């Protein structure tokens, strides 16, 4: 009997918890996002649990929110991903290291060089999450009053990725012969001068780093728009997809795999990993309690602001400790957001405060329950064409990660859905992705 | 009796040896510049020898030289300094970590964030060597056909440094209170929005990293021009000065210390560290032999090209194994370079080949001899106002570094000229530099 297909598991580690009140959870490390010793501990736990990768999202700005909400957020500051990951490379051996770098506020040379360096330093474990920087506050840190418009950002991203890959191919894999006897350090026929001149960039090359161990670090993207899906289908190897219902995930999965095939690529070489916020309990009841404690840490001022946005009406006039009123007026706000909020309150029988805190903490879909139930859910997603694995988000640290590693991972391994040992040395080996050939030195 | 003033010792580690034939020396690591295990070993050796810092120079290009010379150079490729140093931070505890980053082909935001992250990750050991990128090949990797002219680069550098320091001061040192009880992560009165708008940059801030452990990473510069000296006097804390004779060094030292005082700063807070290429022998004779073996690795094609440049005439017509002819015509070439080359040949009784190989290997001044003689020379430089210490360059690796660490360091320690234990935890503590106050949150 063939072994079942396995889940690929990334860990979304910046912020270490996406839940805004994670740092207040009993026993949590309040400075988890910004304390190297804790980050080392998390990376080692992830490697012991045989995760594919540690994934660092990023913003080039303090997040744009009202100061009364901002001052309550543990995610205001964080280490630069490309500075942190080389450090974590030294305390791990197989865990992939994926850093976000924007194609909008960077130069291709810097991105090519830093990821190539990380790939060498980590012996082939680097991945680049390409983002096009949708946050208008970032523009203001780079001398622009206005942000680039969406289509222009994506045109630039296409060319940016092309230049970076071209720079990675500056040298044949065997260019550096280091022949002490003849005094020849490299074979000049195995160096390529890129000489790129395009719409956005002109970059001569060659890159002053040898070809990366993986050929190219793994290309990751997270775009969900039409432009984003198309860019991923043409250039990405991993998509960090939004969560949501399994039906939405299946449609997304089918769409990007079809686009990938249409772009002339093997759809198996684009892995789709939706985000999954996981809360593990010994019982369903314990998981619910953990979530309630977690949500209760969201300050009501922030919470009610989130609820007001979702409903499109001022929720601060409602009684926080009563159920959501029946007669909430329709407004210009997103109808689906409004219905999702109302549906959630009814389904889980939440008070206004509980609903507001849920939305203000982490509004996305969650898998909460016993290890068996979470494994069931993951298995269903994998086996019904909704994903190739997950990018996991932990509710609080270290507890939420430790629970997942010690309880859910063994259950997934028992079912043959997760590796017990790494298949290879590099991130590509472990993800089952091919090593790209060199554009200029084929064969 | 007061203890003598101590030397500050940096190690110039990119390239790990500046000598172009270092990789061919018997027993050398040919891939020393680009092999993490070796770099880790070097960093540990430097820390055991109580060096102040590991110093990474850098270029954002493959060096501009003819391919016949380039293919013989071990320094074609190297890791990005800001990617390597976080890795080395994990295998050292007190060694300073200085990375070069250009103010011409970077954005202040990225530089501020990366060095602040490195400072946190290394617990206060980061230094930023600010360069203005004089290499025209770098321009072509960043979309410019022509390089910025000198004065414009320095105006930009002034503003760049000012913005970076402003971003480092985005948060008071005690801004992050992380009060779990009240749910307040930081005190909003202790966050500053920079809102810089200048000639070259407009940067809003605040930086999304807490204030660096050192307040600001240590600012290092290497400019020797009038603009460079002035920038250093106003903004730098360490100058990596060119080598040369002790007389030239004294004049340079006096000049930059006077400029620093004139700029309203304490001259003791700008340390002058000339480069010193050191070859250690058990005897003077052994040191000379080591140097001869090292130079003999320089390919004659490259060597004679260097000699031709120095003399301003085609040296390939000379008999390589004869002394330099007496009647070398005067040309438009630099008179001082010509005289230096001729003087060197006469003084050391070198053949044309030996002279050419010396110039093609490492043309700068060297300290070669027994440990006692090198210590004598360093002591004279320190005690006669020529330097505050040195930025050491090793002739080949690991041997040249190991010799210095095991033989010269103990001699310097015996004389009280070098520490036997680190004075403090941070690079500033060890260099004796004050921690800068916060521009926006004084006192």
Tab-separated table of N, CA, C and O in Angstrom, chain A residues 58-61 102 105 131-144 147:
chain	number	residue	atom	x	y	z
A	58	UNK	N	7.037	39.936	7.415
A	58	UNK	CA	7.728	41.178	7.754
A	58	UNK	C	6.942	42.389	7.269
A	58	UNK	O	6.145	42.304	6.351
A	59	UNK	N	7.200	43.502	7.923
A	59	UNK	CA	6.754	44.809	7.460
A	59	UNK	C	7.924	45.756	7.605
A	59	UNK	O	8.690	45.656	8.551
A	60	UNK	N	8.013	46.702	6.682
A	60	UNK	CA	9.056	47.723	6.780
A	60	UNK	C	8.463	48.985	7.405
A	60	UNK	O	8.674	50.092	6.904
A	61	UNK	N	7.713	48.788	8.472
A	61	UNK	CA	7.112	49.933	9.172
A	61	UNK	C	6.518	49.435	10.473
A	61	UNK	O	6.217	48.244	10.612
A	102	UNK	N	10.640	42.455	0.491
A	102	UNK	CA	9.755	43.154	-0.440
A	102	UNK	C	10.457	43.427	-1.758
A	102	UNK	O	11.622	43.830	-1.787
A	105	UNK	N	10.484	47.762	-2.003
A	105	UNK	CA	11.431	48.651	-1.335
A	105	UNK	C	12.778	47.973	-1.108
A	105	UNK	O	13.332	47.990	-0.009
A	131	UNK	N	7.187	39.619	-1.273
A	131	UNK	CA	5.961	40.405	-1.098
A	131	UNK	C	6.112	41.713	-1.868
A	131	UNK	O	7.229	42.159	-2.137
A	132	UNK	N	4.963	42.291	-2.214
A	132	UNK	CA	5.023	43.527	-2.986
A	132	UNK	C	4.676	44.733	-2.113
A	132	UNK	O	4.546	45.839	-2.633
A	133	UNK	N	4.546	44.528	-0.791
A	133	UNK	CA	4.380	45.632	0.166
A	133	UNK	C	3.127	46.458	-0.073
A	133	UNK	O	3.153	47.517	-0.704
A	134	UNK	N	2.024	45.956	0.490
A	134	UNK	CA	0.762	46.661	0.337
A	134	UNK	C	0.506	47.733	1.386
A	134	UNK	O	-0.472	48.460	1.309
A	135	UNK	N	1.394	47.846	2.363
A	135	UNK	CA	1.144	48.738	3.500
A	135	UNK	C	1.604	50.161	3.164
A	135	UNK	O	2.786	50.402	2.947
A	136	UNK	N	0.659	51.118	3.137
A	136	UNK	CA	1.050	52.471	2.732
A	136	UNK	C	2.054	53.123	3.675
A	136	UNK	O	2.806	54.014	3.270
A	137	UNK	N	2.115	52.666	4.941
A	137	UNK	CA	3.102	53.243	5.862
A	137	UNK	C	4.530	52.909	5.461
A	137	UNK	O	5.469	53.616	5.821
A	138	UNK	N	4.705	51.814	4.744
A	138	UNK	CA	6.059	51.461	4.300
A	138	UNK	C	6.578	52.496	3.309
A	138	UNK	O	7.747	52.867	3.350
A	139	UNK	N	5.718	52.948	2.430
A	139	UNK	CA	6.139	53.924	1.415
A	139	UNK	C	6.806	55.120	2.074
A	139	UNK	O	7.831	55.629	1.601
A	140	UNK	N	6.243	55.546	3.184
A	140	UNK	CA	6.739	56.755	3.843
A	140	UNK	C	8.095	56.564	4.514
A	140	UNK	O	8.755	57.529	4.877
A	141	UNK	N	8.516	55.315	4.680
A	141	UNK	CA	9.866	55.065	5.200
A	141	UNK	C	10.906	54.972	4.091
A	141	UNK	O	12.094	54.805	4.364
A	142	UNK	N	10.424	55.096	2.847
A	142	UNK	CA	11.332	54.994	1.701
A	142	UNK	C	11.145	56.160	0.747
A	142	UNK	O	11.256	56.016	-0.469
A	143	UNK	N	10.819	57.319	1.308
A	143	UNK	CA	10.847	58.534	0.507
A	143	UNK	C	9.706	58.695	-0.461
A	143	UNK	O	9.788	59.499	-1.382
A	144	UNK	N	8.632	57.922	-0.275
A	144	UNK	CA	7.492	58.084	-1.178
A	144	UNK	C	6.270	58.488	-0.368
A	144	UNK	O	5.986	57.924	0.667
A	147	UNK	N	1.939	55.092	-2.098
A	147	UNK	CA	2.358	53.745	-2.380
A	147	UNK	C	2.237	53.476	-3.877
A	147	UNK	O	1.451	54.094	-4.566
